[in-house]
Amino acid sequence: MRIAQLFLMAIIFGLLWFALHHRSSTEARAFRRIAFLGLTVLIILAVLFPGALTDIANTFGIGRGADLVIYLVAIGLLFFSVSTYLKFGDMDRRMTLLARHIALLESKGDIGRIDPDELPKV
Amino acid sequence: MTNTEDSSILRENNDTVIVVPVFSESQVIASVISDLSQYFPNIYCVDDGSPDGSGEIAKKAGAHVVWHPMNFGQGAAIQTGIEAGLENPEIKYFVTFDGDGQHSPIDALEMIRTLRTGEVDVVFGSRFLDERTELTAAKRIVLKTAISYTNALTGLKLTDAHNGLRAFNRKVAEYVNLQQNGMAHATEIVNQISKGGFQYCERPVHIVYTDYSKAKGQSLWNSVNILFDLILR
């Protein structure tokens, strides 16, 4: 296995682990913003210096700079999907709690045990 | 059964709440409620945002209805029903019972009788303990795979996963907190009961697969979704 493969695998699993364990925490938010800024800078640099990208790719054992970009974008997309999926799950749970609270408030007085006297006499 | 026996059963079961999650069951819900109300006076339907007026029908049929403002899923509805039951301190036993007519009130009655002995906290219904329930081969395989997974995860030894008919006492109802809104709640509830260290047993129940319940019921594809929900959350 080449260095690049090991490196990318490490990044993928590291990000997945991070997404699963640190969601909605302060670190996670900061991390997302840094990743966003980093990626933006990287894209600008890649556009300005296409040759440099290939040099960086080569040091990781990847042939072309474009391949490196594809890998990074794929990782970014995976990370984005997982964190969005989890975020929706969290929102869904919060909305459920709110809805349940309302449902139970609304039904107060309507639900309750049948008064034993209302049941047919034995 | 004579009327006298009927009313004594009703009185005896006045400490029990039947939680019926309902989503778009307008065709069958009235008969499900009326069958249940032969034995159980407290039926709590949770209308999970049905667009077809199932909740109103259930109410007319004599159930208490709690209304979810929109659809959240069966797990969410069951949790709401349990919490509604807990608000009444007289309630000692809880049964979860599907709204599509595939369960039998007699099975629920037997499960409550088992609970009343005080030997167990939870009674799970299983369709694999006797030969009454007819299943397709594919469904059998999926359910058996699901229960292997659930057993491996929880350390419990059950024979049926995703059976909506279960009965438990107040202690369990207070402990359980279902966060899986979808169908993954069936594994979640087993998991929580395992964590809580409750005594449990299984009872054979008869699942009636009518054309209606088959059409409404779980697509086997949903097992993929359930697995995802359980792993990634």
PDB file of C-alpha atoms in Angstrom, chain B residues 5-208:
ATOM      1  CA  GLU B   5     -67.279 -12.117  33.029  1.00  0.00           C
ATOM      2  CA  ASP B   6     -66.726  -9.296  30.572  1.00  0.00           C
ATOM      3  CA  SER B   7     -67.202  -6.582  33.104  1.00  0.00           C
ATOM      4  CA  SER B   8     -65.045  -8.279  35.698  1.00  0.00           C
ATOM      5  CA  ILE B   9     -62.244  -8.497  33.118  1.00  0.00           C
ATOM      6  CA  LEU B  10     -62.674  -4.796  32.378  1.00  0.00           C
ATOM      7  CA  ARG B  11     -62.483  -3.952  36.054  1.00  0.00           C
ATOM      8  CA  GLU B  12     -59.454  -6.127  36.559  1.00  0.00           C
ATOM      9  CA  ASN B  13     -57.675  -4.462  33.626  1.00  0.00           C
ATOM     10  CA  ASN B  14     -58.433  -0.924  34.686  1.00  0.00           C
ATOM     11  CA  ASP B  15     -54.817  -0.658  35.815  1.00  0.00           C
ATOM     12  CA  THR B  16     -53.576  -1.343  32.293  1.00  0.00           C
ATOM     13  CA  VAL B  17     -53.030   0.941  29.333  1.00  0.00           C
ATOM     14  CA  ILE B  18     -53.000  -0.372  25.784  1.00  0.00           C
ATOM     15  CA  VAL B  19     -50.777   1.876  23.687  1.00  0.00           C
ATOM     16  CA  VAL B  20     -51.839   1.768  20.043  1.00  0.00           C
ATOM     17  CA  PRO B  21     -49.671   3.732  17.619  1.00  0.00           C
ATOM     18  CA  VAL B  22     -51.853   4.704  14.678  1.00  0.00           C
ATOM     19  CA  PHE B  23     -50.885   6.041  11.300  1.00  0.00           C
ATOM     20  CA  SER B  24     -53.514   5.984   8.559  1.00  0.00           C
ATOM     21  CA  GLU B  25     -55.449   2.958   9.750  1.00  0.00           C
ATOM     22  CA  SER B  26     -58.929   4.354   9.112  1.00  0.00           C
ATOM     23  CA  GLN B  27     -60.120   1.105   7.521  1.00  0.00           C
ATOM     24  CA  VAL B  28     -59.393  -1.115  10.492  1.00  0.00           C
ATOM     25  CA  ILE B  29     -58.840   1.020  13.582  1.00  0.00           C
ATOM     26  CA  ALA B  30     -62.481   1.009  14.690  1.00  0.00           C
ATOM     27  CA  SER B  31     -62.608  -2.780  14.825  1.00  0.00           C
ATOM     28  CA  VAL B  32     -59.188  -2.970  16.510  1.00  0.00           C
ATOM     29  CA  ILE B  33     -60.425  -0.616  19.246  1.00  0.00           C
ATOM     30  CA  SER B  34     -63.744  -2.347  19.678  1.00  0.00           C
ATOM     31  CA  ASP B  35     -62.055  -5.776  19.951  1.00  0.00           C
ATOM     32  CA  LEU B  36     -59.632  -4.421  22.538  1.00  0.00           C
ATOM     33  CA  SER B  37     -62.334  -2.660  24.510  1.00  0.00           C
ATOM     34  CA  GLN B  38     -63.956  -6.026  25.305  1.00  0.00           C
ATOM     35  CA  TYR B  39     -61.106  -6.602  27.724  1.00  0.00           C
ATOM     36  CA  PHE B  40     -59.346  -3.312  28.299  1.00  0.00           C
ATOM     37  CA  PRO B  41     -61.024  -0.081  29.364  1.00  0.00           C
ATOM     38  CA  ASN B  42     -57.984   2.178  28.829  1.00  0.00           C
ATOM     39  CA  ILE B  43     -56.898   2.293  25.222  1.00  0.00           C
ATOM     40  CA  TYR B  44     -54.502   5.098  24.365  1.00  0.00           C
ATOM     41  CA  CYS B  45     -54.251   5.676  20.648  1.00  0.00           C
ATOM     42  CA  VAL B  46     -51.463   7.908  19.486  1.00  0.00           C
ATOM     43  CA  ASP B  47     -52.485   9.334  16.138  1.00  0.00           C
ATOM     44  CA  ASP B  48     -49.155   9.937  14.472  1.00  0.00           C
ATOM     45  CA  GLY B  49     -50.297  12.684  12.147  1.00  0.00           C
ATOM     46  CA  SER B  50     -52.638  10.495  10.079  1.00  0.00           C
ATOM     47  CA  PRO B  51     -54.061  12.374   7.103  1.00  0.00           C
ATOM     48  CA  ASP B  52     -57.087  10.058   6.899  1.00  0.00           C
ATOM     49  CA  GLY B  53     -58.818  10.865  10.182  1.00  0.00           C
ATOM     50  CA  SER B  54     -57.796   7.647  11.956  1.00  0.00           C
ATOM     51  CA  GLY B  55     -57.616   9.524  15.253  1.00  0.00           C
ATOM     52  CA  GLU B  56     -61.228  10.726  15.060  1.00  0.00           C
ATOM     53  CA  ILE B  57     -62.391   7.208  14.208  1.00  0.00           C
ATOM     54  CA  ALA B  58     -60.435   5.778  17.135  1.00  0.00           C
ATOM     55  CA  LYS B  59     -61.952   8.373  19.450  1.00  0.00           C
ATOM     56  CA  LYS B  60     -65.475   7.524  18.302  1.00  0.00           C
ATOM     57  CA  ALA B  61     -64.677   3.848  18.837  1.00  0.00           C
ATOM     58  CA  GLY B  62     -63.943   4.670  22.479  1.00  0.00           C
ATOM     59  CA  ALA B  63     -60.186   5.137  22.645  1.00  0.00           C
ATOM     60  CA  HIS B  64     -58.407   8.026  24.310  1.00  0.00           C
ATOM     61  CA  VAL B  65     -56.453   9.792  21.613  1.00  0.00           C
ATOM     62  CA  VAL B  66     -53.216  11.738  21.820  1.00  0.00           C
ATOM     63  CA  TRP B  67     -52.493  13.663  18.649  1.00  0.00           C
ATOM     64  CA  HIS B  68     -49.072  14.117  17.187  1.00  0.00           C
ATOM     65  CA  PRO B  69     -49.112  17.355  15.198  1.00  0.00           C
ATOM     66  CA  MET B  70     -47.257  15.591  12.388  1.00  0.00           C
ATOM     67  CA  ASN B  71     -45.891  12.210  11.478  1.00  0.00           C
ATOM     68  CA  PHE B  72     -42.860  11.079  13.445  1.00  0.00           C
ATOM     69  CA  GLY B  73     -42.889   7.305  13.218  1.00  0.00           C
ATOM     70  CA  GLN B  74     -44.033   4.354  15.254  1.00  0.00           C
ATOM     71  CA  GLY B  75     -41.263   4.571  17.841  1.00  0.00           C
ATOM     72  CA  ALA B  76     -42.146   8.180  18.616  1.00  0.00           C
ATOM     73  CA  ALA B  77     -45.842   7.317  18.883  1.00  0.00           C
ATOM     74  CA  ILE B  78     -45.208   4.453  21.284  1.00  0.00           C
ATOM     75  CA  GLN B  79     -43.052   6.636  23.532  1.00  0.00           C
ATOM     76  CA  THR B  80     -45.778   9.287  23.595  1.00  0.00           C
ATOM     77  CA  GLY B  81     -48.374   6.655  24.517  1.00  0.00           C
ATOM     78  CA  ILE B  82     -46.201   5.333  27.327  1.00  0.00           C
ATOM     79  CA  GLU B  83     -45.682   8.831  28.713  1.00  0.00           C
ATOM     80  CA  ALA B  84     -49.415   9.510  28.530  1.00  0.00           C
ATOM     81  CA  GLY B  85     -50.021   6.340  30.530  1.00  0.00           C
ATOM     82  CA  LEU B  86     -47.386   7.279  33.100  1.00  0.00           C
ATOM     83  CA  GLU B  87     -49.225  10.497  33.852  1.00  0.00           C
ATOM     84  CA  ASN B  88     -51.812   8.413  35.625  1.00  0.00           C
ATOM     85  CA  PRO B  89     -50.363   6.953  38.828  1.00  0.00           C
ATOM     86  CA  GLU B  90     -53.012   4.202  38.913  1.00  0.00           C
ATOM     87  CA  ILE B  91     -51.636   2.584  35.786  1.00  0.00           C
ATOM     88  CA  LYS B  92     -49.489  -0.442  36.578  1.00  0.00           C
ATOM     89  CA  TYR B  93     -49.183  -2.238  33.245  1.00  0.00           C
ATOM     90  CA  PHE B  94     -48.565  -1.230  29.654  1.00  0.00           C
ATOM     91  CA  VAL B  95     -49.130  -3.080  26.408  1.00  0.00           C
ATOM     92  CA  THR B  96     -47.960  -1.961  22.974  1.00  0.00           C
ATOM     93  CA  PHE B  97     -50.359  -3.118  20.295  1.00  0.00           C
ATOM     94  CA  ASP B  98     -50.229  -2.460  16.558  1.00  0.00           C
ATOM     95  CA  GLY B  99     -53.065  -0.459  15.017  1.00  0.00           C
ATOM     96  CA  ASP B 100     -53.387  -2.525  11.847  1.00  0.00           C
ATOM     97  CA  GLY B 101     -55.282  -5.444  13.331  1.00  0.00           C
ATOM     98  CA  GLN B 102     -52.523  -8.037  13.182  1.00  0.00           C
ATOM     99  CA  HIS B 103     -52.472  -8.631  16.927  1.00  0.00           C
ATOM    100  CA  SER B 104     -54.960 -10.464  19.070  1.00  0.00           C
ATOM    101  CA  PRO B 105     -56.419  -8.894  22.242  1.00  0.00           C
ATOM    102  CA  ILE B 106     -56.510 -12.369  23.798  1.00  0.00           C
ATOM    103  CA  ASP B 107     -52.722 -12.572  23.480  1.00  0.00           C
ATOM    104  CA  ALA B 108     -52.462  -9.179  25.190  1.00  0.00           C
ATOM    105  CA  LEU B 109     -54.738 -10.434  27.960  1.00  0.00           C
ATOM    106  CA  GLU B 110     -52.569 -13.494  28.518  1.00  0.00           C
ATOM    107  CA  MET B 111     -49.435 -11.347  28.611  1.00  0.00           C
ATOM    108  CA  ILE B 112     -50.941  -9.091  31.272  1.00  0.00           C
ATOM    109  CA  ARG B 113     -51.892 -12.166  33.293  1.00  0.00           C
ATOM    110  CA  THR B 114     -48.271 -13.279  33.138  1.00  0.00           C
ATOM    111  CA  LEU B 115     -47.153  -9.835  34.345  1.00  0.00           C
ATOM    112  CA  ARG B 116     -49.614  -9.948  37.237  1.00  0.00           C
ATOM    113  CA  THR B 117     -47.812 -12.941  38.721  1.00  0.00           C
ATOM    114  CA  GLY B 118     -44.963 -10.481  39.382  1.00  0.00           C
ATOM    115  CA  GLU B 119     -42.332 -12.951  38.197  1.00  0.00           C
ATOM    116  CA  VAL B 120     -41.313 -10.878  35.208  1.00  0.00           C
ATOM    117  CA  ASP B 121     -41.250  -7.179  34.307  1.00  0.00           C
ATOM    118  CA  VAL B 122     -41.613  -7.619  30.567  1.00  0.00           C
ATOM    119  CA  VAL B 123     -43.413 -10.091  28.349  1.00  0.00           C
ATOM    120  CA  PHE B 124     -42.390 -10.103  24.691  1.00  0.00           C
ATOM    121  CA  GLY B 125     -44.699 -11.526  22.072  1.00  0.00           C
ATOM    122  CA  SER B 126     -43.117 -14.001  19.692  1.00  0.00           C
ATOM    123  CA  ARG B 127     -44.559 -15.394  16.494  1.00  0.00           C
ATOM    124  CA  PHE B 128     -41.928 -18.138  16.380  1.00  0.00           C
ATOM    125  CA  LEU B 129     -42.839 -20.055  19.529  1.00  0.00           C
ATOM    126  CA  ASP B 130     -45.670 -21.938  17.894  1.00  0.00           C
ATOM    127  CA  GLU B 131     -46.850 -22.701  14.406  1.00  0.00           C
ATOM    128  CA  ARG B 132     -49.863 -20.406  14.272  1.00  0.00           C
ATOM    129  CA  THR B 133     -48.291 -17.529  12.363  1.00  0.00           C
ATOM    130  CA  GLU B 134     -47.698 -18.075   8.676  1.00  0.00           C
ATOM    131  CA  LEU B 135     -44.728 -16.264   7.192  1.00  0.00           C
ATOM    132  CA  THR B 136     -43.111 -16.085   3.817  1.00  0.00           C
ATOM    133  CA  ALA B 137     -39.607 -17.535   3.618  1.00  0.00           C
ATOM    134  CA  ALA B 138     -38.059 -14.124   2.901  1.00  0.00           C
ATOM    135  CA  LYS B 139     -39.763 -12.504   5.882  1.00  0.00           C
ATOM    136  CA  ARG B 140     -38.731 -15.372   8.129  1.00  0.00           C
ATOM    137  CA  ILE B 141     -35.094 -15.003   7.076  1.00  0.00           C
ATOM    138  CA  VAL B 142     -35.081 -11.237   7.610  1.00  0.00           C
ATOM    139  CA  LEU B 143     -36.741 -11.510  11.022  1.00  0.00           C
ATOM    140  CA  LYS B 144     -34.380 -14.264  12.095  1.00  0.00           C
ATOM    141  CA  THR B 145     -31.378 -12.202  10.988  1.00  0.00           C
ATOM    142  CA  ALA B 146     -32.761  -9.205  12.847  1.00  0.00           C
ATOM    143  CA  ILE B 147     -33.213 -11.177  16.051  1.00  0.00           C
ATOM    144  CA  SER B 148     -29.688 -12.603  15.828  1.00  0.00           C
ATOM    145  CA  TYR B 149     -28.426  -9.044  15.602  1.00  0.00           C
ATOM    146  CA  THR B 150     -30.625  -7.866  18.466  1.00  0.00           C
ATOM    147  CA  ASN B 151     -29.587 -10.797  20.663  1.00  0.00           C
ATOM    148  CA  ALA B 152     -25.902 -10.236  19.914  1.00  0.00           C
ATOM    149  CA  LEU B 153     -26.290  -6.542  20.710  1.00  0.00           C
ATOM    150  CA  THR B 154     -28.300  -6.916  23.899  1.00  0.00           C
ATOM    151  CA  GLY B 155     -27.277 -10.268  25.319  1.00  0.00           C
ATOM    152  CA  LEU B 156     -30.921 -11.239  25.673  1.00  0.00           C
ATOM    153  CA  LYS B 157     -32.240 -14.477  24.239  1.00  0.00           C
ATOM    154  CA  LEU B 158     -35.348 -13.757  22.234  1.00  0.00           C
ATOM    155  CA  THR B 159     -36.891 -15.598  19.315  1.00  0.00           C
ATOM    156  CA  ASP B 160     -38.674 -12.723  17.586  1.00  0.00           C
ATOM    157  CA  ALA B 161     -37.567  -9.213  16.693  1.00  0.00           C
ATOM    158  CA  HIS B 162     -39.797  -6.390  15.672  1.00  0.00           C
ATOM    159  CA  ASN B 163     -42.922  -7.845  17.143  1.00  0.00           C
ATOM    160  CA  GLY B 164     -45.114  -4.929  18.136  1.00  0.00           C
ATOM    161  CA  LEU B 165     -46.950  -6.791  20.878  1.00  0.00           C
ATOM    162  CA  ARG B 166     -45.249  -6.456  24.244  1.00  0.00           C
ATOM    163  CA  ALA B 167     -46.387  -5.947  27.799  1.00  0.00           C
ATOM    164  CA  PHE B 168     -44.443  -4.457  30.673  1.00  0.00           C
ATOM    165  CA  ASN B 169     -44.928  -3.013  34.117  1.00  0.00           C
ATOM    166  CA  ARG B 170     -44.635   0.571  35.288  1.00  0.00           C
ATOM    167  CA  LYS B 171     -41.011   0.184  36.357  1.00  0.00           C
ATOM    168  CA  VAL B 172     -40.063  -0.625  32.777  1.00  0.00           C
ATOM    169  CA  ALA B 173     -42.278   2.120  31.351  1.00  0.00           C
ATOM    170  CA  GLU B 174     -40.491   4.665  33.515  1.00  0.00           C
ATOM    171  CA  TYR B 175     -37.087   3.365  32.493  1.00  0.00           C
ATOM    172  CA  VAL B 176     -37.634   3.083  28.751  1.00  0.00           C
ATOM    173  CA  ASN B 177     -36.977   6.162  26.647  1.00  0.00           C
ATOM    174  CA  LEU B 178     -37.345   5.508  22.933  1.00  0.00           C
ATOM    175  CA  GLN B 179     -35.361   7.879  20.755  1.00  0.00           C
ATOM    176  CA  GLN B 180     -35.584   5.918  17.547  1.00  0.00           C
ATOM    177  CA  ASN B 181     -38.633   7.397  15.910  1.00  0.00           C
ATOM    178  CA  GLY B 182     -38.758   4.852  13.128  1.00  0.00           C
ATOM    179  CA  MET B 183     -38.978   1.088  13.256  1.00  0.00           C
ATOM    180  CA  ALA B 184     -35.559   0.693  14.863  1.00  0.00           C
ATOM    181  CA  HIS B 185     -37.334   1.313  18.190  1.00  0.00           C
ATOM    182  CA  ALA B 186     -38.066  -2.417  18.358  1.00  0.00           C
ATOM    183  CA  THR B 187     -34.385  -3.171  18.808  1.00  0.00           C
ATOM    184  CA  GLU B 188     -33.916  -0.085  20.955  1.00  0.00           C
ATOM    185  CA  ILE B 189     -36.572  -1.147  23.455  1.00  0.00           C
ATOM    186  CA  VAL B 190     -35.011  -4.607  23.799  1.00  0.00           C
ATOM    187  CA  ASN B 191     -31.631  -2.959  24.289  1.00  0.00           C
ATOM    188  CA  GLN B 192     -32.923  -0.658  27.027  1.00  0.00           C
ATOM    189  CA  ILE B 193     -34.721  -3.488  28.787  1.00  0.00           C
ATOM    190  CA  SER B 194     -31.468  -5.422  28.715  1.00  0.00           C
ATOM    191  CA  LYS B 195     -29.534  -2.452  30.146  1.00  0.00           C
ATOM    192  CA  GLY B 196     -32.128  -2.005  32.865  1.00  0.00           C
ATOM    193  CA  GLY B 197     -31.627  -5.608  33.934  1.00  0.00           C
ATOM    194  CA  PHE B 198     -35.339  -6.406  33.962  1.00  0.00           C
ATOM    195  CA  GLN B 199     -36.782  -9.892  34.191  1.00  0.00           C
ATOM    196  CA  TYR B 200     -38.405 -10.917  30.948  1.00  0.00           C
ATOM    197  CA  CYS B 201     -40.063 -13.810  29.194  1.00  0.00           C
ATOM    198  CA  GLU B 202     -41.646 -14.544  25.847  1.00  0.00           C
ATOM    199  CA  ARG B 203     -45.133 -15.689  25.026  1.00  0.00           C
ATOM    200  CA  PRO B 204     -46.335 -17.118  21.739  1.00  0.00           C
ATOM    201  CA  VAL B 205     -48.601 -14.727  19.892  1.00  0.00           C
ATOM    202  CA  HIS B 206     -50.540 -15.113  16.705  1.00  0.00           C
ATOM    203  CA  ILE B 207     -49.886 -12.522  14.016  1.00  0.00           C
ATOM    204  CA  VAL B 208     -52.679 -12.393  11.479  1.00  0.00           C
TER     205      VAL B 208
END
